Amino acid sequence: MAKARTLNQPSRASNTILNVIAAVFSIACVFPFLFVIIISFTNEKALSRDGYRIIPKEWSLEAYRYIFKTGDQLLRSFGITVLITVVGALLSLVLISHFAYAISRSSFRYRNFFSFIAIFTMLFNGGMVPSYIINTRMLHLKDTLWALILPLAVNAFYIMIMRTFYRTTVPDAIVEAGKIDGAGELRVFYSVVLPISLPGLATIGLFSTLGYWNDWFNALLYIDNPNLVPLQALLMRIENSMQFLVTNSALSGSGQGMALLSTLPQDSARMAMVVLATVPIVLAYPFFQRFFISGLTVGAVKG
Amino acid sequence: MWKKKLATVVSLVTVFSVVLAGCGGSKDEGSSASGGDKKDKPYQLVWYQIGDPQKDTNKVVEKINEYTKEKINATVDLKMIGFGDYSKKMQVITASGEPYDIAFTSSWANDYLQNVSKGAFVELDDLLDSKGQGIVKALDPKFIEGAKVNGKIYGIPTNKEVATQRVFRFNKQFVDKYKLDISNVSSLESLEPILKTFKEKEGYAPLWGDKNTSPYLAYDFITEKLPMAIPFDSTDYKVVNFLDQPDTMKTFETLHKYYKAGYLPADIATSTNSDYQKNGKWLVDMADSQPYADLTWSRSAGYDIESKAAGDAIATNTSVLGSMMAISSTSENPEKAMEFLNLLNTDPYLRNLVDMGIEGTHYKKNADGTVTDLPAAKDYDMPSFALGNEFILNLYDNDPKDKWEQFKKFNTDAKSSPLLGFHFDPSKVQTEMAALKNVSDEYMPALMTGTVDPKDYIAKANQKFKAAGLDTVMAEVQKQIDEWKAAQGK
């Protein structure tokens, strides 16, 4: 190896320091999750006796066994989450990409008006109670899956991202070229604009997938039917109930409170649920990453 | 140009078709809840209930409806909402004015007093007279008295223990192991020899709790953990700062002595976990009791727990408002709702169905009239105390035969707090209340757990409370109590 460094290469010392910093930071990010996985495999008795340990004295699969035994609720919630995530992410991609494209085109006369409509909702929104009234009394979404899908389907911020993306990566020249070749507006959009916008779409797709996967608040508001509760809402409910009973001394001191507590899953089972809820979405990242990279390599106008 | 328009139109159609699909899905459901004012069509009662949703709820509700349709020409739509979510969700439902008929309410979830002052509940005095006589007969009069707000009742308390009694709980295995004599225990002071023995033999703290723990003080607190209270034996209805009272000082000093001696866990003032019950490494703690509580505690802990009273059984506003049901002011048919509540509180078949599920599916009846859970009971596990009159429930095979008689006796014997039925309305002193709450959060856990020396700490706390406006609030409380007293003719 030649000693000479190129101009952009950091010195050995700073390289080491930077690597150490990066390593510490990534450990700090990953460790809590690893710890959750470890706790989920810890024996419940050992947990209350020795507390949380990095290497537990007794391993156990009991938590997972517990979940899958009592688990058709869990599996069903899992199914609901997957369903609303897939449908919701596709739907929001369709809506956002169309809307953003329209307001990105300078030839669209009302683009300022429609941009304003979108941006307005970023700055002001109706608040929880009015949206609840609209969704339940006017749209009758209560206790339907649409209540979990529609409120998150369009996000003004994503529209802005997408619009900027079209503006910067789709030159007017390419649209004009399409038109000269005889394509209509829709044909241009579907055959020319969308393929070169894959990186943008993947970004928005990832965001809204995450949004749908992690959403529990809409379920809290709109879903009463236990068969329609998504996974995160189920987890939140267990966590909330637990927290509530533990902090509410009036209730937890009484025999009833204790009886209730004993029916809720224990620490290790809760951690196992977190693992089950997180792992699938973690696995989805590499899939999206492929798009980011391939998207970047697609050139549009050859210079 | 038209192509551009077409693109817009296509996008719009996509949007609207989705919205319309959402509408179509549940339209019939929405209208059936509001229909039914005709005589022959059964009215559907929407009933919000605290408790985690159960798998078999629909099955049981079908059975309930069969019965109620025949009895009172009504059906119920029972909606269970988890413990942690209940208050939040009911707030939105109330604020949005969504129609419902019956809801669980209490002092600790879906706050009764707040809802009453918002006008969310129907006033029930007349309805109780016309349709709810069974309820009035079943309930101890203390319940009705305590549930009244400005002389009117807005919620139906669940018939259960009307009072709470402070007790010391003992971990029986250590009491037996060291032959500790707990027969004379009646106060914090009398615990000392036992605590000493345990500490010497086992080497760790005997007296356990967490930061919410408080010793028994013979006061009825106007607001939890704020230094305004009336002694239980008060006859002049004078609000005092309980921190200034000599008996409080004595209790705190004893606690501090114990803390210094290592009889309490060192981190008790900040601790939030109650793991000690799981691992069994404790001797004494403090809890609120009811008849046969020892049995329940022992069962859920998995080892024997015995308790000794630390004070009288006293019916306070908090104990009375522990579990109630109210009729919403958005209900279209409050009479039907009251008829249903009356049936629920008086009809053993309906009450047991709601509580335990279907006989033969969720439980079976034994020859002696008791019941045993079947495996399917885990699919229908309801919070018994929140569902109405407990005294008409079936007994489990391991329940004491005289369980409900003991409860009734406990209720009759319980003393009433002087403030039973007085509910402080803090709306005029809200800023001060918030400031007081902050001071309380800062000072009370340390005092109540004996972590600090009360001699100078109480003075410090009082100074802060005064600065936060304690005197103003106390004057307001006293004014309201005087008005309430005059209205009650006491």
CSV table of N, CA, C and O in Angstrom, one decimal, chain A residues 182-260:
chain,number,residue,atom,x,y,z
A,182,GLY,N,-46.1,12.0,-29.1
A,182,GLY,CA,-47.5,11.7,-29.3
A,182,GLY,C,-48.2,11.1,-28.0
A,182,GLY,O,-49.3,10.7,-28.1
A,183,ALA,N,-47.6,11.2,-26.9
A,183,ALA,CA,-48.2,10.7,-25.7
A,183,ALA,C,-49.1,11.8,-25.0
A,183,ALA,O,-48.8,13.0,-25.1
A,184,GLY,N,-50.2,11.4,-24.4
A,184,GLY,CA,-51.1,12.3,-23.7
A,184,GLY,C,-50.5,12.6,-22.3
A,184,GLY,O,-49.5,12.0,-21.9
A,185,GLU,N,-51.2,13.4,-21.6
A,185,GLU,CA,-50.7,13.8,-20.2
A,185,GLU,C,-50.6,12.5,-19.3
A,185,GLU,O,-49.6,12.3,-18.7
A,186,LEU,N,-51.6,11.6,-19.4
A,186,LEU,CA,-51.6,10.4,-18.5
A,186,LEU,C,-50.4,9.5,-19.0
A,186,LEU,O,-49.7,9.0,-18.1
A,187,ARG,N,-50.3,9.3,-20.3
A,187,ARG,CA,-49.3,8.5,-20.8
A,187,ARG,C,-47.9,9.0,-20.4
A,187,ARG,O,-47.1,8.2,-20.0
A,188,VAL,N,-47.7,10.3,-20.5
A,188,VAL,CA,-46.5,10.9,-20.1
A,188,VAL,C,-46.2,10.5,-18.6
A,188,VAL,O,-45.1,10.1,-18.2
A,189,PHE,N,-47.2,10.7,-17.8
A,189,PHE,CA,-47.1,10.5,-16.4
A,189,PHE,C,-46.7,9.1,-16.1
A,189,PHE,O,-45.8,8.8,-15.3
A,190,TYR,N,-47.5,8.1,-16.6
A,190,TYR,CA,-47.3,6.7,-16.3
A,190,TYR,C,-46.0,6.2,-16.9
A,190,TYR,O,-45.3,5.4,-16.3
A,191,SER,N,-45.8,6.5,-18.2
A,191,SER,CA,-44.7,5.8,-18.9
A,191,SER,C,-43.3,6.5,-18.7
A,191,SER,O,-42.3,5.9,-18.9
A,192,VAL,N,-43.4,7.8,-18.5
A,192,VAL,CA,-42.1,8.6,-18.4
A,192,VAL,C,-41.8,9.1,-17.0
A,192,VAL,O,-40.7,8.8,-16.5
A,193,VAL,N,-42.7,9.8,-16.4
A,193,VAL,CA,-42.4,10.4,-15.2
A,193,VAL,C,-42.3,9.4,-14.0
A,193,VAL,O,-41.3,9.5,-13.3
A,194,LEU,N,-43.3,8.5,-13.9
A,194,LEU,CA,-43.2,7.6,-12.8
A,194,LEU,C,-42.0,6.8,-12.7
A,194,LEU,O,-41.3,6.7,-11.7
A,195,PRO,N,-41.6,6.2,-13.9
A,195,PRO,CA,-40.4,5.3,-13.8
A,195,PRO,C,-39.1,6.1,-13.3
A,195,PRO,O,-38.4,5.5,-12.5
A,196,ILE,N,-39.0,7.3,-13.7
A,196,ILE,CA,-37.8,8.0,-13.2
A,196,ILE,C,-38.0,8.6,-11.8
A,196,ILE,O,-37.1,9.1,-11.2
A,197,SER,N,-39.2,8.5,-11.3
A,197,SER,CA,-39.4,9.0,-9.9
A,197,SER,C,-39.4,7.9,-8.9
A,197,SER,O,-39.8,8.1,-7.7
A,198,LEU,N,-39.0,6.7,-9.3
A,198,LEU,CA,-39.0,5.6,-8.3
A,198,LEU,C,-38.3,6.0,-7.0
A,198,LEU,O,-38.9,5.6,-5.9
A,199,PRO,N,-37.2,6.6,-6.9
A,199,PRO,CA,-36.6,6.9,-5.6
A,199,PRO,C,-37.5,7.7,-4.7
A,199,PRO,O,-37.7,7.4,-3.5
A,200,GLY,N,-38.2,8.7,-5.3
A,200,GLY,CA,-39.1,9.5,-4.6
A,200,GLY,C,-40.3,8.7,-4.1
A,200,GLY,O,-40.7,8.8,-2.9
A,201,LEU,N,-40.8,7.9,-5.0
A,201,LEU,CA,-41.9,7.0,-4.6
A,201,LEU,C,-41.5,6.1,-3.5
A,201,LEU,O,-42.3,5.8,-2.5
A,202,ALA,N,-40.3,5.6,-3.6
A,202,ALA,CA,-39.9,4.6,-2.5
A,202,ALA,C,-39.8,5.3,-1.2
A,202,ALA,O,-40.1,4.8,-0.2
A,203,THR,N,-39.3,6.6,-1.2
A,203,THR,CA,-39.2,7.3,0.0
A,203,THR,C,-40.6,7.5,0.7
A,203,THR,O,-40.8,7.2,1.8
A,204,ILE,N,-41.5,8.0,-0.2
A,204,ILE,CA,-42.8,8.2,0.3
A,204,ILE,C,-43.5,6.9,0.8
A,204,ILE,O,-44.1,6.8,1.8
A,205,GLY,N,-43.2,5.9,0.0
A,205,GLY,CA,-43.8,4.6,0.3
A,205,GLY,C,-43.3,4.1,1.6
A,205,GLY,O,-44.0,3.6,2.5
A,206,LEU,N,-42.0,4.3,1.9
A,206,LEU,CA,-41.4,3.8,3.1
A,206,LEU,C,-42.0,4.6,4.3
A,206,LEU,O,-42.4,4.1,5.3
A,207,PHE,N,-42.1,5.9,4.1
A,207,PHE,CA,-42.6,6.8,5.2
A,207,PHE,C,-44.1,6.3,5.5
A,207,PHE,O,-44.4,6.2,6.7
A,208,SER,N,-44.9,6.2,4.5
A,208,SER,CA,-46.3,5.9,4.8
A,208,SER,C,-46.4,4.4,5.3
A,208,SER,O,-47.3,4.2,6.1
A,209,THR,N,-45.5,3.5,4.8
A,209,THR,CA,-45.6,2.2,5.4
A,209,THR,C,-45.3,2.2,6.9
A,209,THR,O,-46.1,1.6,7.7
A,210,LEU,N,-44.3,3.0,7.2
A,210,LEU,CA,-44.0,3.1,8.7
A,210,LEU,C,-45.1,3.8,9.4
A,210,LEU,O,-45.5,3.3,10.5
A,211,GLY,N,-45.7,4.8,8.8
A,211,GLY,CA,-46.8,5.5,9.4
A,211,GLY,C,-47.9,4.6,9.7
A,211,GLY,O,-48.5,4.6,10.8
A,212,TYR,N,-48.3,3.8,8.7
A,212,TYR,CA,-49.4,2.8,8.9
A,212,TYR,C,-49.0,1.8,9.9
A,212,TYR,O,-49.8,1.4,10.8
A,213,TRP,N,-47.8,1.2,9.8
A,213,TRP,CA,-47.4,0.1,10.7
A,213,TRP,C,-47.5,0.6,12.2
A,213,TRP,O,-47.9,-0.1,13.0
A,214,ASN,N,-47.0,1.8,12.4
A,214,ASN,CA,-46.9,2.3,13.8
A,214,ASN,C,-48.1,3.0,14.3
A,214,ASN,O,-48.1,3.4,15.5
A,215,ASP,N,-49.1,3.2,13.5
A,215,ASP,CA,-50.3,4.0,13.9
A,215,ASP,C,-51.1,3.2,14.9
A,215,ASP,O,-51.5,2.0,14.7
A,216,TRP,N,-51.4,3.8,16.1
A,216,TRP,CA,-52.3,3.2,17.0
A,216,TRP,C,-53.4,4.1,17.4
A,216,TRP,O,-54.4,3.7,17.9
A,217,PHE,N,-53.2,5.4,17.2
A,217,PHE,CA,-54.1,6.4,17.8
A,217,PHE,C,-55.4,6.4,17.1
A,217,PHE,O,-56.5,6.5,17.7
A,218,ASN,N,-55.4,6.2,15.7
A,218,ASN,CA,-56.7,6.1,15.0
A,218,ASN,C,-57.5,4.9,15.5
A,218,ASN,O,-58.7,4.9,15.6
A,219,ALA,N,-56.8,3.8,15.8
A,219,ALA,CA,-57.5,2.6,16.3
A,219,ALA,C,-58.1,2.9,17.6
A,219,ALA,O,-59.2,2.5,18.0
A,220,LEU,N,-57.3,3.6,18.5
A,220,LEU,CA,-57.9,4.0,19.8
A,220,LEU,C,-59.1,4.7,19.7
A,220,LEU,O,-60.1,4.5,20.4
A,221,LEU,N,-59.2,5.7,18.7
A,221,LEU,CA,-60.4,6.5,18.6
A,221,LEU,C,-61.5,5.8,17.9
A,221,LEU,O,-62.7,5.9,18.3
A,222,TYR,N,-61.2,5.1,16.8
A,222,TYR,CA,-62.3,4.7,16.0
A,222,TYR,C,-62.7,3.2,16.1
A,222,TYR,O,-63.7,2.8,15.6
A,223,ILE,N,-61.9,2.4,16.7
A,223,ILE,CA,-62.2,0.9,16.6
A,223,ILE,C,-62.6,0.4,18.0
A,223,ILE,O,-61.9,0.5,19.0
A,224,ASP,N,-63.8,-0.1,18.0
A,224,ASP,CA,-64.3,-0.8,19.2
A,224,ASP,C,-64.3,-2.3,19.1
A,224,ASP,O,-64.2,-3.1,20.0
A,225,ASN,N,-64.5,-2.8,17.8
A,225,ASN,CA,-64.5,-4.2,17.5
A,225,ASN,C,-63.2,-4.8,17.7
A,225,ASN,O,-62.2,-4.5,17.0
A,226,PRO,N,-63.1,-5.8,18.7
A,226,PRO,CA,-61.7,-6.3,18.9
A,226,PRO,C,-61.1,-7.0,17.7
A,226,PRO,O,-59.9,-7.2,17.6
A,227,ASN,N,-62.0,-7.4,16.8
A,227,ASN,CA,-61.4,-8.1,15.6
A,227,ASN,C,-60.7,-7.2,14.6
A,227,ASN,O,-60.1,-7.7,13.7
A,228,LEU,N,-60.9,-5.9,14.8
A,228,LEU,CA,-60.3,-5.0,13.8
A,228,LEU,C,-59.1,-4.2,14.4
A,228,LEU,O,-58.7,-3.2,13.9
A,229,VAL,N,-58.7,-4.6,15.6
A,229,VAL,CA,-57.6,-3.8,16.3
A,229,VAL,C,-56.3,-4.2,15.7
A,229,VAL,O,-55.9,-5.4,15.7
A,230,PRO,N,-55.5,-3.2,15.2
A,230,PRO,CA,-54.2,-3.5,14.7
A,230,PRO,C,-53.2,-3.8,15.8
A,230,PRO,O,-53.4,-3.5,17.0
A,231,LEU,N,-52.0,-4.3,15.4
A,231,LEU,CA,-51.0,-4.8,16.4
A,231,LEU,C,-50.6,-3.7,17.3
A,231,LEU,O,-50.5,-3.9,18.5
A,232,GLN,N,-50.2,-2.6,16.8
A,232,GLN,CA,-49.7,-1.5,17.7
A,232,GLN,C,-50.7,-1.1,18.7
A,232,GLN,O,-50.4,-0.8,19.8
A,233,ALA,N,-51.9,-1.0,18.3
A,233,ALA,CA,-53.0,-0.6,19.2
A,233,ALA,C,-53.1,-1.6,20.3
A,233,ALA,O,-53.4,-1.3,21.5
A,234,LEU,N,-53.0,-2.9,19.9
A,234,LEU,CA,-53.1,-4.0,20.9
A,234,LEU,C,-52.0,-3.8,21.9
A,234,LEU,O,-52.2,-3.9,23.1
A,235,LEU,N,-50.8,-3.6,21.4
A,235,LEU,CA,-49.6,-3.4,22.3
A,235,LEU,C,-49.8,-2.2,23.2
A,235,LEU,O,-49.6,-2.3,24.4
A,236,MET,N,-50.3,-1.1,22.6
A,236,MET,CA,-50.5,0.1,23.4
A,236,MET,C,-51.5,-0.1,24.5
A,236,MET,O,-51.4,0.3,25.6
A,237,ARG,N,-52.6,-0.9,24.1
A,237,ARG,CA,-53.6,-1.1,25.1
A,237,ARG,C,-53.1,-1.9,26.3
A,237,ARG,O,-53.4,-1.6,27.4
A,238,ILE,N,-52.3,-3.0,26.0
A,238,ILE,CA,-51.8,-3.8,27.1
A,238,ILE,C,-50.9,-2.9,28.0
A,238,ILE,O,-51.0,-2.9,29.2
A,239,GLU,N,-50.0,-2.1,27.3
A,239,GLU,CA,-49.1,-1.3,28.0
A,239,GLU,C,-49.8,-0.2,28.8
A,239,GLU,O,-49.5,-0.1,30.0
A,240,ASN,N,-50.8,0.4,28.2
A,240,ASN,CA,-51.6,1.4,29.0
A,240,ASN,C,-52.3,0.8,30.2
A,240,ASN,O,-52.4,1.4,31.2
A,241,SER,N,-53.0,-0.3,29.9
A,241,SER,CA,-53.7,-1.0,31.0
A,241,SER,C,-52.8,-1.3,32.2
A,241,SER,O,-53.1,-1.0,33.4
A,242,MET,N,-51.6,-1.8,31.8
A,242,MET,CA,-50.6,-2.1,32.8
A,242,MET,C,-50.2,-0.9,33.6
A,242,MET,O,-50.2,-0.9,34.8
A,243,GLN,N,-49.8,0.1,32.9
A,243,GLN,CA,-49.4,1.4,33.5
A,243,GLN,C,-50.5,1.9,34.4
A,243,GLN,O,-50.2,2.4,35.5
A,244,PHE,N,-51.7,1.9,33.9
A,244,PHE,CA,-52.8,2.5,34.6
A,244,PHE,C,-53.0,1.8,35.9
A,244,PHE,O,-53.2,2.4,37.0
A,245,LEU,N,-53.0,0.4,35.9
A,245,LEU,CA,-53.2,-0.3,37.1
A,245,LEU,C,-52.1,-0.1,38.1
A,245,LEU,O,-52.3,-0.1,39.3
A,246,VAL,N,-50.9,0.0,37.6
A,246,VAL,CA,-49.7,0.1,38.5
A,246,VAL,C,-49.7,1.5,39.1
A,246,VAL,O,-49.5,1.6,40.3
A,247,THR,N,-50.0,2.5,38.3
A,247,THR,CA,-49.9,3.8,38.9
A,247,THR,C,-51.2,4.2,39.7
A,247,THR,O,-51.1,5.1,40.5
A,248,ASN,N,-52.3,3.5,39.4
A,248,ASN,CA,-53.5,3.9,40.2
A,248,ASN,C,-53.6,3.2,41.5
A,248,ASN,O,-54.1,2.1,41.5
A,249,SER,N,-53.1,3.8,42.5
A,249,SER,CA,-52.9,3.1,43.8
A,249,SER,C,-54.2,2.6,44.3
A,249,SER,O,-54.4,1.6,44.9
A,250,ALA,N,-55.3,3.5,44.1
A,250,ALA,CA,-56.6,3.1,44.7
A,250,ALA,C,-57.1,1.8,44.1
A,250,ALA,O,-57.7,1.0,44.8
A,251,LEU,N,-56.7,1.5,42.9
A,251,LEU,CA,-57.2,0.3,42.3
A,251,LEU,C,-56.3,-0.9,42.5
A,251,LEU,O,-56.7,-2.0,42.8
A,252,SER,N,-55.0,-0.6,42.4
A,252,SER,CA,-54.0,-1.7,42.4
A,252,SER,C,-53.9,-2.2,43.9
A,252,SER,O,-53.4,-3.3,44.1
A,253,GLY,N,-54.2,-1.3,44.8
A,253,GLY,CA,-54.1,-1.8,46.2
A,253,GLY,C,-55.2,-2.8,46.6
A,253,GLY,O,-55.0,-3.6,47.4
A,254,SER,N,-56.3,-2.7,45.9
A,254,SER,CA,-57.4,-3.6,46.2
A,254,SER,C,-57.2,-5.0,45.5
A,254,SER,O,-56.4,-5.1,44.6
A,255,GLY,N,-57.9,-5.9,46.0
A,255,GLY,CA,-57.8,-7.3,45.5
A,255,GLY,C,-58.1,-7.3,44.0
A,255,GLY,O,-57.5,-8.0,43.2
A,256,GLN,N,-59.1,-6.5,43.6
A,256,GLN,CA,-59.5,-6.5,42.2
A,256,GLN,C,-58.4,-6.1,41.3
A,256,GLN,O,-58.2,-6.7,40.3
A,257,GLY,N,-57.7,-5.0,41.7
A,257,GLY,CA,-56.6,-4.5,40.9
A,257,GLY,C,-55.6,-5.6,40.7
A,257,GLY,O,-55.1,-5.8,39.6
A,258,MET,N,-55.3,-6.3,41.8
A,258,MET,CA,-54.2,-7.3,41.7
A,258,MET,C,-54.7,-8.5,40.8
A,258,MET,O,-53.9,-9.0,40.0
A,259,ALA,N,-56.0,-8.8,40.9
A,259,ALA,CA,-56.5,-9.9,40.1
A,259,ALA,C,-56.4,-9.5,38.6
A,259,ALA,O,-56.1,-10.3,37.7
A,260,LEU,N,-56.7,-8.2,38.3
A,260,LEU,CA,-56.6,-7.8,36.9
A,260,LEU,C,-55.2,-7.8,36.4
A,260,LEU,O,-54.9,-8.2,35.3
